[in-house]
XYZ file of N, CA and C in Angstrom:
411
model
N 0.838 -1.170 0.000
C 0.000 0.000 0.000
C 0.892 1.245 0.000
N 0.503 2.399 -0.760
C 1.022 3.460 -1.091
C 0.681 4.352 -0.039
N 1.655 5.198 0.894
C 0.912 6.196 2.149
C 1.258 7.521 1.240
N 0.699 8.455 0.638
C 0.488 9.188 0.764
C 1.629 10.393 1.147
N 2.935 11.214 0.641
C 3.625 12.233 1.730
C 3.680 13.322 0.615
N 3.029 14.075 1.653
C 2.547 15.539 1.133
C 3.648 16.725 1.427
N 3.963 17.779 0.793
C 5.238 18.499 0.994
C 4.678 20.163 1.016
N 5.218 20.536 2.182
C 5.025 22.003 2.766
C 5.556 22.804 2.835
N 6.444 23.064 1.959
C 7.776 23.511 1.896
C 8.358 22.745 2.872
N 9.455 23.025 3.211
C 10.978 21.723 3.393
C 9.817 20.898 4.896
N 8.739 20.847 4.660
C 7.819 19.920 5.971
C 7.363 19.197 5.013
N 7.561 17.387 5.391
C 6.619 16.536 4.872
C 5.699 16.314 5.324
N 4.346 16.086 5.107
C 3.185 15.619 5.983
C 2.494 13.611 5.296
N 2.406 13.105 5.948
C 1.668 11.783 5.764
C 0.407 11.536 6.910
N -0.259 10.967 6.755
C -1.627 10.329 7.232
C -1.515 8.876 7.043
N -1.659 8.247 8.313
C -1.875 6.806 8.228
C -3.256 6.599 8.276
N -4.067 6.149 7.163
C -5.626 5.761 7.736
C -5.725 4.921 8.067
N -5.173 4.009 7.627
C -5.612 2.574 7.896
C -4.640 1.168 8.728
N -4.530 0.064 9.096
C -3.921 -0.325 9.816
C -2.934 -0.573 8.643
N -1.423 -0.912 8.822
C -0.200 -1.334 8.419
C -0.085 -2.439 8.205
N 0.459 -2.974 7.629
C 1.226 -4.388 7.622
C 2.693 -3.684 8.354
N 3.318 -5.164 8.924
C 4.844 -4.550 8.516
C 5.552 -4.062 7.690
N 5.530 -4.716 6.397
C 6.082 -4.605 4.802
C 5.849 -3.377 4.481
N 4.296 -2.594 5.207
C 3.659 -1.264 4.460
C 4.105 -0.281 5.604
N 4.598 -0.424 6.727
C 5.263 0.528 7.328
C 7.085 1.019 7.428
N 7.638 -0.458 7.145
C 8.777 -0.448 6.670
C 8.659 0.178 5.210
N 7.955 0.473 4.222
C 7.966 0.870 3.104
C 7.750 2.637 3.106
N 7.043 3.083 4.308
C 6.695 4.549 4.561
C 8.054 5.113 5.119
N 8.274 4.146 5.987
C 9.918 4.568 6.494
C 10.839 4.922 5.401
N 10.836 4.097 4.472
C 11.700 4.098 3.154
C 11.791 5.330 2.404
N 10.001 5.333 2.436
C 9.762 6.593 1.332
C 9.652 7.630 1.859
N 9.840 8.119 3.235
C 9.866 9.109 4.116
C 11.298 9.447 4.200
N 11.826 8.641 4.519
C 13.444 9.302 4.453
C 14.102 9.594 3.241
N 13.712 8.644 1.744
C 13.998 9.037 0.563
C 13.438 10.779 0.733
N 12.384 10.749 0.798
C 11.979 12.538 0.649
C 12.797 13.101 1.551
N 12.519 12.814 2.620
C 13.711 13.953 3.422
C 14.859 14.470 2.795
N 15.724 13.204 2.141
C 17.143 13.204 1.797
C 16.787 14.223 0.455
N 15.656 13.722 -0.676
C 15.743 14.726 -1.957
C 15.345 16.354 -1.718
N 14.261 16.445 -0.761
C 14.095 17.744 -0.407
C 15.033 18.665 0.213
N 15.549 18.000 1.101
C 16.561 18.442 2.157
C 15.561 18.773 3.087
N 14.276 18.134 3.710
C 13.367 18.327 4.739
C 13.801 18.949 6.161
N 13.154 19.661 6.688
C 13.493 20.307 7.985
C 12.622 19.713 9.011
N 11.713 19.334 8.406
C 10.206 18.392 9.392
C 9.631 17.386 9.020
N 8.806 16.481 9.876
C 8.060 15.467 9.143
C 6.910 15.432 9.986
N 5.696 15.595 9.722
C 4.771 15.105 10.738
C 3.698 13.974 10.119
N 3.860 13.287 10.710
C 2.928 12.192 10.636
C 1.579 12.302 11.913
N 0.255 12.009 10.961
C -0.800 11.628 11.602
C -1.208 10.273 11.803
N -1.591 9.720 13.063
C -2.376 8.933 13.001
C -3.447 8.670 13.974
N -4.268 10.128 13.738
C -5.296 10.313 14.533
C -6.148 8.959 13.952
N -6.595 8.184 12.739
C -7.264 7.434 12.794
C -6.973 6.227 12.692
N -5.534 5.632 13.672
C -5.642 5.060 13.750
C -6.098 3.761 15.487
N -6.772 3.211 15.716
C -7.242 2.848 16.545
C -5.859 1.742 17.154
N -5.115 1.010 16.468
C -3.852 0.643 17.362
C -2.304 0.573 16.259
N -1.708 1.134 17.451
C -0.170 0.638 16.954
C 0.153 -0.171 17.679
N 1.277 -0.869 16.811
C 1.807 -2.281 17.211
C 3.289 -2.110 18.208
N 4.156 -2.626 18.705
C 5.083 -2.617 19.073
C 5.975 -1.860 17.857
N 5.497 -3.043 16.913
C 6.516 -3.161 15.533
C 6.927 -1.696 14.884
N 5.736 -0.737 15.081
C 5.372 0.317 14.030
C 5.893 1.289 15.030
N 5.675 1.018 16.176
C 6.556 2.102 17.524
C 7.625 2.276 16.993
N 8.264 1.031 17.139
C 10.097 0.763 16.933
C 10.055 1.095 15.846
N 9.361 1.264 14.514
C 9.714 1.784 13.427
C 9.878 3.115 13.546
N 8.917 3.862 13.786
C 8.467 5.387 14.229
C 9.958 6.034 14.548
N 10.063 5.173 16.025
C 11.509 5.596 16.927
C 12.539 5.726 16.008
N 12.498 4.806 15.108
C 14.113 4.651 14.351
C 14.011 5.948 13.043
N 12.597 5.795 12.479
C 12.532 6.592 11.622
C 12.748 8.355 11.779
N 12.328 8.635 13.375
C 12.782 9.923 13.642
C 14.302 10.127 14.031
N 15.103 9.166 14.408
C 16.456 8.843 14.249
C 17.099 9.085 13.668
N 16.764 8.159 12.248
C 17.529 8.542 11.500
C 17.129 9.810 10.422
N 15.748 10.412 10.363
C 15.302 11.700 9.998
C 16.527 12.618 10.599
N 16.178 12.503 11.950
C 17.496 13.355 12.736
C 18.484 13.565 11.982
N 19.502 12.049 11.625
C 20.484 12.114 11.197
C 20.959 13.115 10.018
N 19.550 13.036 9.271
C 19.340 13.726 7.782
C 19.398 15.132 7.551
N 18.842 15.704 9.384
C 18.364 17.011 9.600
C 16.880 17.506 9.603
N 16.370 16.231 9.809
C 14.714 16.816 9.828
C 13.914 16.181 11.275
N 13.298 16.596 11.917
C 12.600 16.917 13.013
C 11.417 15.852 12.694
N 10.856 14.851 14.002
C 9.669 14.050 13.536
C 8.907 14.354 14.724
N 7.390 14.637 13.847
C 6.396 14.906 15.098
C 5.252 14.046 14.689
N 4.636 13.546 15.607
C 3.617 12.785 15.568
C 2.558 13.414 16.144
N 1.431 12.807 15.212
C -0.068 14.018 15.817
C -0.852 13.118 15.806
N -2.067 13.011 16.515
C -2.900 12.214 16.782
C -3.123 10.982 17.544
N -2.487 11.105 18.512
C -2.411 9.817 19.119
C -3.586 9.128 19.773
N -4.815 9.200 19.836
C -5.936 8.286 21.022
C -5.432 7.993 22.045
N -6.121 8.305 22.864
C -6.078 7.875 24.255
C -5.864 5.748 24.202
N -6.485 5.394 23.866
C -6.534 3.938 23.636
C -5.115 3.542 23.412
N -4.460 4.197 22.290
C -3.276 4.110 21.651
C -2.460 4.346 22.390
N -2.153 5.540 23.198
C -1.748 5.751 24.358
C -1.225 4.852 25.313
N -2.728 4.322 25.684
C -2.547 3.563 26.730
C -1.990 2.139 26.427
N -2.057 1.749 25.236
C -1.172 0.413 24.835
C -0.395 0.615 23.936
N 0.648 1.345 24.245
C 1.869 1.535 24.178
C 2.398 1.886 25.368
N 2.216 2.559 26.527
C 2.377 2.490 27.623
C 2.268 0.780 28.549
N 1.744 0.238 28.166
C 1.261 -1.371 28.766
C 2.389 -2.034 27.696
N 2.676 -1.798 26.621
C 3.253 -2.550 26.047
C 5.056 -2.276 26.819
N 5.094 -1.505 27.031
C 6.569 -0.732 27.662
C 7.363 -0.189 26.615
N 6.239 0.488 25.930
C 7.019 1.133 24.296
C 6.239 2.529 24.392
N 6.901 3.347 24.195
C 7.166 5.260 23.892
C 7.555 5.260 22.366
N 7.025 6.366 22.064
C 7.839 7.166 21.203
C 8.509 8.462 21.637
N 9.790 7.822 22.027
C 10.449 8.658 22.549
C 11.396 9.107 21.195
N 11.543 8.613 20.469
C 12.316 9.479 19.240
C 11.571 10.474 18.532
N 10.132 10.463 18.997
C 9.524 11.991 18.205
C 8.409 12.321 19.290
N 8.479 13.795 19.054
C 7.193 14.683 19.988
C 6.086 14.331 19.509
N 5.372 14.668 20.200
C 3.998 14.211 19.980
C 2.740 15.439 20.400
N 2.044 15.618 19.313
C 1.113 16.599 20.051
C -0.423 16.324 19.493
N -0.949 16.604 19.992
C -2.336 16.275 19.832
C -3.180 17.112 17.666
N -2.927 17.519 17.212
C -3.065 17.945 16.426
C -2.265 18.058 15.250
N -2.647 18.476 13.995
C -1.687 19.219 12.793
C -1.059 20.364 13.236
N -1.960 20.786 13.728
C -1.591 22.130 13.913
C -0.549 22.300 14.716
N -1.040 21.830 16.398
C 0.353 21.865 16.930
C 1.291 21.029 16.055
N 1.228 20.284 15.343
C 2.729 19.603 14.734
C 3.629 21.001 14.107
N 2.079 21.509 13.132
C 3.123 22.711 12.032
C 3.808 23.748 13.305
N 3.060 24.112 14.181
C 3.768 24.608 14.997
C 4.815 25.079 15.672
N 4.775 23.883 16.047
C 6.246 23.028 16.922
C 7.201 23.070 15.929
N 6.742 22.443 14.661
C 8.248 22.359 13.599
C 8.340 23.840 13.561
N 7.568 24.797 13.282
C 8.119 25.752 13.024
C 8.925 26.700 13.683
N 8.691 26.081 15.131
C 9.117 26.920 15.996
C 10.833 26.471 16.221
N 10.848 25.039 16.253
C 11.945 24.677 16.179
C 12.932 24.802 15.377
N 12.221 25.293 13.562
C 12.942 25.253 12.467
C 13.359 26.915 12.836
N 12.827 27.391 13.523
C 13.037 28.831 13.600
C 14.429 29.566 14.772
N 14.039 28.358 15.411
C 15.104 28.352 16.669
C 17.236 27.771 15.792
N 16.704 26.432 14.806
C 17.832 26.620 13.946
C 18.256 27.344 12.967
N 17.302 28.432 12.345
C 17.568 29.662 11.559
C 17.606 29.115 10.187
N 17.283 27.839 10.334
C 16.832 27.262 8.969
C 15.517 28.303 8.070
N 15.832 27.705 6.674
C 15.167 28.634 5.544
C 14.235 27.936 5.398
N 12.841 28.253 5.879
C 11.686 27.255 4.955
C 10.595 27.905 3.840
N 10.135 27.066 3.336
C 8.928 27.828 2.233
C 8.033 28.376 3.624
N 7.431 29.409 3.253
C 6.656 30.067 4.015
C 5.163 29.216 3.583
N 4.572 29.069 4.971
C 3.289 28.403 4.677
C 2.460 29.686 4.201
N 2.302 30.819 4.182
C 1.332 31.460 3.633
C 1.778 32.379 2.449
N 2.866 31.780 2.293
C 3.026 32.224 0.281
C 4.470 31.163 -0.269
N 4.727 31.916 -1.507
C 5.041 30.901 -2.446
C 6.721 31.166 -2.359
N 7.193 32.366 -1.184
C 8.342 32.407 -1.226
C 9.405 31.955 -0.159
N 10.475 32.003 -0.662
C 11.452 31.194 0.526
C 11.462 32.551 1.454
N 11.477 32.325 2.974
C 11.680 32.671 4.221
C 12.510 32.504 5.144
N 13.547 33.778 5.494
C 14.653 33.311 6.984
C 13.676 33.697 7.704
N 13.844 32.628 8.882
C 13.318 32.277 10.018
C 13.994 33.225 11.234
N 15.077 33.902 10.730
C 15.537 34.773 11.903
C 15.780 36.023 11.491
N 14.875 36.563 10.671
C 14.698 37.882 10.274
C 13.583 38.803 11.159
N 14.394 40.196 11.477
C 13.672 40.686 12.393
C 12.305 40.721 12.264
């Protein structure tokens, strides 16, 4: 299955709707860091407000995938988590501790931006079509 990664200036965005296989989350990992690397990405946020469970498997993917995003130079935030979801990953003794997490898109664009702003990185401006320093008075 094909996920979907949408580009915001140097921010990728994806939506998980539906449940994963392994094969189909190891494959988002793939194609998530391929984009990072061609864009030169500063962010990534992934949703998966609809999804009702993650697995151990897709945790430890998550974790590694904001890892090595890191490595690349891009920031991973996760939005949407359920309470349910939450709570079994907590029972399972698995975090996503390799990416923030906030309840929304919004806080995701946020947060990246605030952070991309704090490294003085250049991003497309979300409300026009031109490139933007982030540390201009």
């Amino acid at each position: 299955m094909i996920i979907p990664i949408l580009r915001l200036g140097k921010i990728l965005l994806t939506s998980i709707q539906q449940e994963l296989t392994d094969a189909d989350v190891l494959q988002l990992q793939s194609d998530l860091l391929r984009k990072v690397s061609e864009i030169e990405a500063l962010g990534v946020i992934i949703d998966i407000t609809a999804l009702e469970v993650v697995d151990s498997f897709m945790a430890r993917v998550i974790n590694d995938t904001a890892g090595m995003a890191r490595l690349l130079g891009a920031e991973i935030v996760i939005c949407g988590v359920q309470p349910y979801v939450a709570m079994s990953l907590v029972e399972m003794g698995r975090d996503l501790i390799g990416a923030d997490c906030v309840f929304n898109l919004d806080q995701g664009l946020k947060l990246l931006e605030a952070r991309i702003a704090v490294r003085g990185d250049a991003i497309l401006s979300l409300e026009g079509d031109e490139y933007a320093r982030n540390d201009r008075p």
